[in-house]
Short mmCIF file of C-alpha atoms in Angstrom, two decimals:
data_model
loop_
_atom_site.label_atom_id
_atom_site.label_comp_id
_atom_site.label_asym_id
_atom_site.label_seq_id
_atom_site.Cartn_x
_atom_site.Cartn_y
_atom_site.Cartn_z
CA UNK B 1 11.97 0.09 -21.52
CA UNK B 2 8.55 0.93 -22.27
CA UNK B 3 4.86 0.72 -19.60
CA UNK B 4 3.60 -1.82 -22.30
CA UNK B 5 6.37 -4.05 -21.71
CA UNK B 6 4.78 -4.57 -18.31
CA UNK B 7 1.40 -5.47 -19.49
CA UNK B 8 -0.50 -8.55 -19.20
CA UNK B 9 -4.35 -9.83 -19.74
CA UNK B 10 -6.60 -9.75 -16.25
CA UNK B 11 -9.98 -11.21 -16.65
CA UNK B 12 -11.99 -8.55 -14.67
CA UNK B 13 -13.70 -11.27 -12.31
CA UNK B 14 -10.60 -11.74 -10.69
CA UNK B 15 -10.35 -8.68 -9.10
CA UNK B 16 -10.98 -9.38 -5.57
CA UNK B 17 -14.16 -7.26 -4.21
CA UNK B 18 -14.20 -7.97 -0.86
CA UNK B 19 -11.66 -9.86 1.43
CA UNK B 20 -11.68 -13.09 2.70
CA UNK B 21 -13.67 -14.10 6.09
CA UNK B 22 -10.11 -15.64 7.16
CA UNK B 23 -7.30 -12.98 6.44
CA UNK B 24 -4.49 -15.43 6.66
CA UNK B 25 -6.88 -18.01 4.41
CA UNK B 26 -5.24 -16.27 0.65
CA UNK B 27 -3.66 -18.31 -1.77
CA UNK B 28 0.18 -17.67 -1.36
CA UNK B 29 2.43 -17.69 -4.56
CA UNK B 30 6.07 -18.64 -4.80
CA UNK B 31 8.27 -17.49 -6.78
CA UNK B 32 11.92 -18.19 -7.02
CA UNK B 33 13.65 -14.89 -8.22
CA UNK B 34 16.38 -16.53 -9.72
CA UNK B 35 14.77 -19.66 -11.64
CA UNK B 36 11.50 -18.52 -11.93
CA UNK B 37 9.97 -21.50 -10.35
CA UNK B 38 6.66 -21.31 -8.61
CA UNK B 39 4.76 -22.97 -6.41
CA UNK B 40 1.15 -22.94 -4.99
CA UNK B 41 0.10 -22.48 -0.95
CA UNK B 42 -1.77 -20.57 1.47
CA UNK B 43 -0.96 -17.20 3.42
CA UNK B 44 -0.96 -19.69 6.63
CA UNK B 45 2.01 -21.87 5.07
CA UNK B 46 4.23 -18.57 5.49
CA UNK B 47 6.23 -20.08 8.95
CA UNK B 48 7.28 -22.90 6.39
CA UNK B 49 9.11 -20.39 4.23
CA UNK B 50 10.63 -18.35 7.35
CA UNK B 51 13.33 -19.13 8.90
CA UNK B 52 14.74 -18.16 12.64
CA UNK B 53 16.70 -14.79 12.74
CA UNK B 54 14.51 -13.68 9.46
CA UNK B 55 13.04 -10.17 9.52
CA UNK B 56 9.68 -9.22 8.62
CA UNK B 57 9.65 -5.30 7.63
CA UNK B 58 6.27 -4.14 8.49
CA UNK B 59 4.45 -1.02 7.18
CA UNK B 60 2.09 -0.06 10.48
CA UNK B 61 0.74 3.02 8.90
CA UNK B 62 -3.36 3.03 9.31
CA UNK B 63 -5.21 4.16 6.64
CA UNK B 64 -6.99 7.64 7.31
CA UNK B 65 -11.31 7.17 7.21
CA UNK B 66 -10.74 10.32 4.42
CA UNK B 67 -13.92 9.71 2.43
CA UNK B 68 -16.44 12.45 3.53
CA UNK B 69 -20.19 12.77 2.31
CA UNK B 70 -21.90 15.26 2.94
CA UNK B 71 -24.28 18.39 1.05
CA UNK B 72 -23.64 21.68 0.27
CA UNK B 73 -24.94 24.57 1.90
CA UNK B 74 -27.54 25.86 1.74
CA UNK B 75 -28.54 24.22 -1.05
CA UNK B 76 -28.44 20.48 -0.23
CA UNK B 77 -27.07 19.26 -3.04
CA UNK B 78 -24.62 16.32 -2.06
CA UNK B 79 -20.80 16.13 -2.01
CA UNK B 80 -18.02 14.15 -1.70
CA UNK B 81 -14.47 15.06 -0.31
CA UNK B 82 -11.48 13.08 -0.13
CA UNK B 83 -8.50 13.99 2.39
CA UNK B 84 -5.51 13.56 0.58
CA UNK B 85 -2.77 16.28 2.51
CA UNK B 86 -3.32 17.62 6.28
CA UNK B 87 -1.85 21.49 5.95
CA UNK B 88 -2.20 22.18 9.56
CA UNK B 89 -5.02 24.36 11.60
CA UNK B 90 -7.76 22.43 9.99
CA UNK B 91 -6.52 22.80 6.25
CA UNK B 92 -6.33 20.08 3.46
CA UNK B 93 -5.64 19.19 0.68
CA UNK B 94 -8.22 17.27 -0.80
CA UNK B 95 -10.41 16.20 -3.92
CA UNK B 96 -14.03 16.98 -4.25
CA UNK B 97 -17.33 16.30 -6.10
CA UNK B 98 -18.85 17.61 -8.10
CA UNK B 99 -16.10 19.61 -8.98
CA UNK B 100 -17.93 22.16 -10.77
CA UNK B 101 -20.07 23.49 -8.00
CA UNK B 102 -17.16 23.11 -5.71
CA UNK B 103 -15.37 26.75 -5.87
CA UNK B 104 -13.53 28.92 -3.33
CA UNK B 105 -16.19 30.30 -0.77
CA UNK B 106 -18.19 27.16 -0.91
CA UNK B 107 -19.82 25.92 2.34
CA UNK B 108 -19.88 22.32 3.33
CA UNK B 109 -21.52 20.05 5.93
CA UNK B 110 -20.99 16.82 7.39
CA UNK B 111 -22.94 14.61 10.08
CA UNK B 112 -25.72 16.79 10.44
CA UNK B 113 -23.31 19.73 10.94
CA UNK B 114 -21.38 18.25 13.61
CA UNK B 115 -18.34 18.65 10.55
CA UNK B 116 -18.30 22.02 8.38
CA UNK B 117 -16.23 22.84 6.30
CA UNK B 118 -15.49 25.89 3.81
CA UNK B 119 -13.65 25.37 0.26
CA UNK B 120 -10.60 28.35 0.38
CA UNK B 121 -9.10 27.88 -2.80
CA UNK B 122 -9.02 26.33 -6.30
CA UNK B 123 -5.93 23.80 -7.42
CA UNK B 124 -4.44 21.92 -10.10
CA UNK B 125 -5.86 18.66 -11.12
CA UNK B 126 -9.20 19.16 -9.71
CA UNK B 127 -7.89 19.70 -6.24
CA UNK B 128 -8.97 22.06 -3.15
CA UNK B 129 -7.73 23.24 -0.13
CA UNK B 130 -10.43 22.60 2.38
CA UNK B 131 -11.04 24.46 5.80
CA UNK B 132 -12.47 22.18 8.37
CA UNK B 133 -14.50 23.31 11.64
CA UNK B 134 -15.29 21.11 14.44
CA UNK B 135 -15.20 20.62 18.09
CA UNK B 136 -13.16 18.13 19.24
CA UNK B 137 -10.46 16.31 17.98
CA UNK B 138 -10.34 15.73 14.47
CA UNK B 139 -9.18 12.46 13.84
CA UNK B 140 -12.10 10.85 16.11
CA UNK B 141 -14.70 12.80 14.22
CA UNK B 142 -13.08 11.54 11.41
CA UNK B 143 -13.57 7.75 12.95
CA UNK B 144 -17.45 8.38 13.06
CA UNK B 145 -17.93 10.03 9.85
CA UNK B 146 -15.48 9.45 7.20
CA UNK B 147 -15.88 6.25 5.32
CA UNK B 148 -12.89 4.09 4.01
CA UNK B 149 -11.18 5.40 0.56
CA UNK B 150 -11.09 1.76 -1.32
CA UNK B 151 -9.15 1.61 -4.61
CA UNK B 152 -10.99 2.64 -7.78
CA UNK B 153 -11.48 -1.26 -9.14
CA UNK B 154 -13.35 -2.36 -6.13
CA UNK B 155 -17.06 -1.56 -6.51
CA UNK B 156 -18.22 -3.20 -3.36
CA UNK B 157 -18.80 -1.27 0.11
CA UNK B 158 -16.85 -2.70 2.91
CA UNK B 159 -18.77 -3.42 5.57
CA UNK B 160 -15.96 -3.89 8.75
CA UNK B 161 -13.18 -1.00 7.85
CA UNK B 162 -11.11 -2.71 10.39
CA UNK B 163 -10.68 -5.51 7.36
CA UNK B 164 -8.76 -2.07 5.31
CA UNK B 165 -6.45 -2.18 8.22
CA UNK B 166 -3.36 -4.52 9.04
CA UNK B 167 -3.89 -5.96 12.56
CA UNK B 168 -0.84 -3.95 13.18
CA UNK B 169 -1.26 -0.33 12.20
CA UNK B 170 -1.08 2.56 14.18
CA UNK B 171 0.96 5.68 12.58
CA UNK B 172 -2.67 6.84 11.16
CA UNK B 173 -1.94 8.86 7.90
CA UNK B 174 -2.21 6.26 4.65
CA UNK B 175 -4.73 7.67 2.31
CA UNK B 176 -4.52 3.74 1.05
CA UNK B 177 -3.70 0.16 3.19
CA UNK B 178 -0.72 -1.29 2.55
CA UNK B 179 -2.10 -4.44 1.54
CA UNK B 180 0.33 -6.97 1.65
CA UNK B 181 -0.04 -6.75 5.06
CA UNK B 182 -3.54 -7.34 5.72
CA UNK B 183 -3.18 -11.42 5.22
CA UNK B 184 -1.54 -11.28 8.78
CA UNK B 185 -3.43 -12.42 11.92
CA UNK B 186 -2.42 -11.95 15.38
CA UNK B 187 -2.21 -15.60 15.86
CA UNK B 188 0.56 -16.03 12.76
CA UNK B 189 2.63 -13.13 13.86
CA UNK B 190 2.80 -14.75 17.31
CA UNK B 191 3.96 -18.05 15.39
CA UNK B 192 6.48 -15.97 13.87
CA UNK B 193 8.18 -14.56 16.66
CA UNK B 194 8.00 -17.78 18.60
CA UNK B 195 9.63 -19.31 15.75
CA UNK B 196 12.57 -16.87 16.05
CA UNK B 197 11.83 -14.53 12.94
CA UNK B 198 11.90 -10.71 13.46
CA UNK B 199 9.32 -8.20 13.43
CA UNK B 200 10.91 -4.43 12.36
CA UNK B 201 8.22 -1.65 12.17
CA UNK B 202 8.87 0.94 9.73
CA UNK B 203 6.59 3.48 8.72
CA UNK B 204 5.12 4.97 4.86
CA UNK B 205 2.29 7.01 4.55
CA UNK B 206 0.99 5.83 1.09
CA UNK B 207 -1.00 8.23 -1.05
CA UNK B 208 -3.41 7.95 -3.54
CA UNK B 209 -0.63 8.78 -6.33
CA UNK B 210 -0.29 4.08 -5.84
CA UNK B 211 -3.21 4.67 -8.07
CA UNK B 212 -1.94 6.94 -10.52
CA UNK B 213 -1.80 5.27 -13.91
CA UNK B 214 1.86 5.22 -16.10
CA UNK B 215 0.93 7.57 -18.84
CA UNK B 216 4.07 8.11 -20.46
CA UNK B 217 5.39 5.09 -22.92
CA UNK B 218 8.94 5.17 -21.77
CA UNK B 219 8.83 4.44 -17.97
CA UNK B 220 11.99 6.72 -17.39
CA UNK B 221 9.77 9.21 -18.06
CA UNK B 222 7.22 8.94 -15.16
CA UNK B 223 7.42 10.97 -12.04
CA UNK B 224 6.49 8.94 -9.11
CA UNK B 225 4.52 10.65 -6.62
CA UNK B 226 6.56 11.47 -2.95
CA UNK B 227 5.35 9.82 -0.11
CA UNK B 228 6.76 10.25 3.79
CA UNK B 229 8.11 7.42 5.41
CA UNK B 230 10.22 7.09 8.60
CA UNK B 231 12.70 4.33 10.24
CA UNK B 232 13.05 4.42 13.93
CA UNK B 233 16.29 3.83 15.55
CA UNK B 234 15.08 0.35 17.37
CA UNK B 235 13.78 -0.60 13.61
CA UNK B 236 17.42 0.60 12.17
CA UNK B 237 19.52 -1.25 14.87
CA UNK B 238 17.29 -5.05 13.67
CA UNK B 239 17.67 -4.44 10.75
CA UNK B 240 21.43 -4.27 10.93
CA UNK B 241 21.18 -6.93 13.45
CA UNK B 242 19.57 -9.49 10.77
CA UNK B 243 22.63 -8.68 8.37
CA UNK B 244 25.21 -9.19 10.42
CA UNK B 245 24.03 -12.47 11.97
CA UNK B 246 23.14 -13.54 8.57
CA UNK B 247 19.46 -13.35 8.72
CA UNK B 248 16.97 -12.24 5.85
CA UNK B 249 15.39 -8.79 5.15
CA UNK B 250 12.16 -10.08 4.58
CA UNK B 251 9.71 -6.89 3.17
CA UNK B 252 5.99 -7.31 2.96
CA UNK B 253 4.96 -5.53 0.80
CA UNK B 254 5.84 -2.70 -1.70
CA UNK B 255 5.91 0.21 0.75
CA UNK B 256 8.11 -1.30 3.05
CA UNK B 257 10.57 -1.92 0.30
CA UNK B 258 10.49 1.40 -0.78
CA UNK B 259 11.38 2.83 2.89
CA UNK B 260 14.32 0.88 2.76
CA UNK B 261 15.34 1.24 -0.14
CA UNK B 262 15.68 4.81 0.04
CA UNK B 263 16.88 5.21 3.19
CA UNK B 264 19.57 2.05 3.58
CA UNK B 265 23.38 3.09 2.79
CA UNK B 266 24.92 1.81 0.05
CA UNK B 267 26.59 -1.02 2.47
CA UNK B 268 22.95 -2.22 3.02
CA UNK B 269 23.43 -0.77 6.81
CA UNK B 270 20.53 1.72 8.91
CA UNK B 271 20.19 4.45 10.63
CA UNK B 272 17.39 6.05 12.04
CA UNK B 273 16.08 8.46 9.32
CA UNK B 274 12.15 10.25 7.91
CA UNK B 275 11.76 12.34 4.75
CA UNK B 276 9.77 11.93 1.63
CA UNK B 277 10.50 9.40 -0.81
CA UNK B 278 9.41 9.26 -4.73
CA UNK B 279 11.97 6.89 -5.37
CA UNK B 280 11.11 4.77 -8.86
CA UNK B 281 12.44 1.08 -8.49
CA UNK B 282 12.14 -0.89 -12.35
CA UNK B 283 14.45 -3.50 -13.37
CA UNK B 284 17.88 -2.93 -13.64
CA UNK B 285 17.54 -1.22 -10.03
CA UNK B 286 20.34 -2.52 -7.97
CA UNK B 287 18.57 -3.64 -4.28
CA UNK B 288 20.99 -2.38 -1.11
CA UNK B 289 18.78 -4.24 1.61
CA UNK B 290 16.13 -6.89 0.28
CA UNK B 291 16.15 -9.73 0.36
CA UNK B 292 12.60 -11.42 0.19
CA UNK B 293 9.49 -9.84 -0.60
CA UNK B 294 5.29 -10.74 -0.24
CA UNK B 295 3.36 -9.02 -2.14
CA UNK B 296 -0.20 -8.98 -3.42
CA UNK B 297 -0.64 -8.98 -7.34
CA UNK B 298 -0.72 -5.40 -9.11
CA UNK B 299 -2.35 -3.92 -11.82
CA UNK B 300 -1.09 -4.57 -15.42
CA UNK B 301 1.66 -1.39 -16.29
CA UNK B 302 1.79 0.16 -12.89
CA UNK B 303 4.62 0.79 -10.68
CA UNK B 304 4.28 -1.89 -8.79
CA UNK B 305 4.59 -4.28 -11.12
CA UNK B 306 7.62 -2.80 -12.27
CA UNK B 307 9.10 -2.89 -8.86
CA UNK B 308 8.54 -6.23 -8.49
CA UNK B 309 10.03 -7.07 -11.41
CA UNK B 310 13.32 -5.41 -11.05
CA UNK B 311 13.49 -7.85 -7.79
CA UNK B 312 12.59 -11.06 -9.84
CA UNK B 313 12.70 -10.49 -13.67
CA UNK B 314 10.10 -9.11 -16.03
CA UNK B 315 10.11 -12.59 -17.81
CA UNK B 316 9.51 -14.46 -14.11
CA UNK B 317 7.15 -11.80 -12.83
CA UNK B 318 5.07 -12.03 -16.21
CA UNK B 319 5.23 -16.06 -16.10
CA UNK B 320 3.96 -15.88 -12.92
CA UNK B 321 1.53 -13.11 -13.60
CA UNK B 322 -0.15 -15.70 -16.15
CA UNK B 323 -0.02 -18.65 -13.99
CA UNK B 324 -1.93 -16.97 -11.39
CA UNK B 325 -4.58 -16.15 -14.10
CA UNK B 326 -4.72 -19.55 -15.28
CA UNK B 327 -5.10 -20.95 -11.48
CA UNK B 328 -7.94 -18.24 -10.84
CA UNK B 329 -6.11 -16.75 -8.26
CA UNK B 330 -7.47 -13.22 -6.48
CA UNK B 331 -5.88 -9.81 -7.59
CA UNK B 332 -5.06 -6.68 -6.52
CA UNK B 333 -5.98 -5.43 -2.45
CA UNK B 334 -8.43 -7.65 -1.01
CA UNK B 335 -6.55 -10.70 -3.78
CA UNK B 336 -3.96 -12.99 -2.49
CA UNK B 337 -0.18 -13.10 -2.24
CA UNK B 338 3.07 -13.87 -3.24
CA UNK B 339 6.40 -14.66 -1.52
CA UNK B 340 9.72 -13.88 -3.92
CA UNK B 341 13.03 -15.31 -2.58
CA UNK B 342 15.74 -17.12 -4.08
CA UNK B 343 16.21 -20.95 -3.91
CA UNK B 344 12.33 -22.08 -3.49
#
C-alpha cells in the first residue's frame, strides 16, 4: 500500500489558525465505520451519541511551554530552542536556530538571564544536547518563559496557551496537544458522567515526530517515531470493567488509541503497564480494544490518516475526507471533529 494512496486535495484556507471562542462549539462529523454513512453536528451533540456504561479514554498529558527565545552570548544575535527530550540534571535534547551558529560551547540566554543555557554537543538531524542553568524549578521557569510549540501549518500566535491544553491535562511532558481532546469543556464532561459514560485517564507523551512527514512510497517502510505512554491500574481495571458489562471503548483521539493498542492483550483485557510505543496502525491492522473513536481531521499522507483508516476504511475515510472539504469544515488542531462508530 503506498503514502499516495492516502492523499487527498485540502484547500489551504481550511486549515484552522486559531480555535474557536467556544471549545465544545466544532462541527462534529459522523461516520459509520461499516457503511460509510455520515452525518453533520456539533462537538456539543456528543451526549446524543454516548451511551451509559460507555468509556471515554482520555489522553491528560499537558503540552510542555518548550519554545525558548532568546540571544546568544555575547553577541546578541537571537535564537530559538525547542525542548524535544529531558536527559536529566538540566540536559536536553532539543532543536535550535540558527543552526549554523549553534555549535558545542555555545552560550545561551533566556529572560534577561534569569535562563542560561550552554550547547554541549552536536547531533543528527540538526539536533543538540542543551545544558540548562537556573534557579528554581525548571518547569515553572519554563511556564514564564517558554512559549507554546504550535504545529508547523498554523501561522498565527496563540494568544491564551491554556486554549493548547485539554481542560484535563496534567502529566506535563507532550511536546504537542493531543487535540482531539481540546473540544471538551468542563461543563460536557460533567454531562457525561452524569449521564453514566466513563471517564479512563491514560497517559502519551506525544512528540514532535506526529509531524514528521511519510517519506517513503511504500508505508511498510516508515519508522514511526517512539513515544512513552502509561496505563494506570484504576484506568486498566475500567477499562476491563466497560468490556465485561458490555460497554464501549470510546478513544478520543489518536494517542489514546495508540496506548491501548499497544498495551491491551490480545483478549482486549488491561493491566497496568508504561513503556515506549512506535507502534504503526494502517489498514489491515486488526483493533484488540476500540471500539469508537473522535478525532480531528489529519493531514493528507500522514500517519494519522492511515490510522484512522484502518479503523473505518480508506474508501470511507477518503469519502468523508472530501465531504468535509465540500461542507467547509475546519482541519487539522484548532479544526473540528469526527466521531467513527458502527451503526450511525
Amino acid at each position: 500500500m503506498k503514502t499516495s494512496d492516502f492523499y487527498y486535495d485540502l484547500p489551504p484556507e481550511l486549515i484552522a489558525q486559531t480555535p474557536l471562542a467556544r471549545r465544545d462549539g466544532s462541527r462534529l462529523m459522523t461516520l459509520d465505520r461499516e457503511t460509510g454513512a455520515v452525518s453533520h453536528r456539533h462537538f456539543y451533540d456528543l451526549p446524543s451519541l454516548l451511551r451509559p456504561g460507555d468509556c471515554l479514554v482520555l489522553n491528560d498529558s499537558r503540552v510542555l511551554p518548550a519554545r525558548l527565545l532568546g540571544h546568544r552570548v555575547p553577541t546578541g544575535g537571537a535564537v530559538e530552542v525547542l525542548l524535544l527530550n529531558d536527559q536529566g540534571d538540566g540536559l536536553w535534547e532539543c532543536l535550535a536556530k540558527p543552526g549554523r551558529k549553534l555549535h558545542a560551547g555555545a552560550e545561551l540566554s533566556f529572560g534577561d538571564g534569569q535562563l542560561t543555557a550552554t550547547v554541549e554537543a552536536e547531533e543528527s538531524e540538526g539536533r543538540r544536547l542543551v545544558c540548562f542553568h537556573y534557579d528554581g524549578i525548571f518547569l515553572e521557569i519554563l511556564e514564564q518563559l517558554g512559549r507554546m510549540p504550535l504545529p508547523p501549518y498554523i501561522k498565527e500566535e496563540l494568544e491564551d496557551g491554556e486554549r493548547y491544553q485539554t481542560v484535563y491535562a496534567r502529566e506535563t511532558g507532550s511536546a504537542a496537544a493531543p487535540t482531539a481532546g481540546l473540544h471538551f469543556t468542563e461543563a460536557l464532561l460533567q454531562q457525561l458522567v452524569d449521564q453514566g459514560i466513563r471517564l479512563a485517564y491514560i497517559t502519551l507523551h506525544v512528540g514532535l515526530g506526529t509531524f514528521r512527514p511519510v517519506k517513503a512510497d511504500e508505508i511498510t517502510e516508515h519508522h514511526m517515531h517512539s513515544e512513552f505512554c502509561r496505563i494506570d491500574a484504576a484506568t486498566a481495571q475500567l477499562l476491563n470493567e466497560t468490556r465485561r458489562q458490555g460497554g464501549r471503548i470510546v478513544c478520543v483521539g489518536t494517542t489514546s488509541c495508540r496506548t491501548i493498542e499497544s498495551f491491551a492483550a490480545e483478549d482486549g483485557s488491561f493491566t497496568e503497564r508504561s513503556g515506549w510505543t512506535d507502534i504503526f496502525i494502517y489498514p489491515g491492522y486488526r483493533f484488540k480494544a476500540m471500539d469508537a473513536l473522535i478525532t480531528n481531521f489529519h493531514l493528507p499522507e500522514s500517519t494519522l490518516v492511515m490510522l484512522v483508516s484502518a479503523f473505518a476504511g480508506r474508501e470511507h475515510v477518503l469519502s468523508a475526507y472530501a465531504e468535509a472539504v465540500r461542507q467547509r469544515y475546519r482541519f487539522f488542531s484548532f479544526g473540528d471533529a469526527m466521531f467513527i462508530a458502527s451503526g450511525l
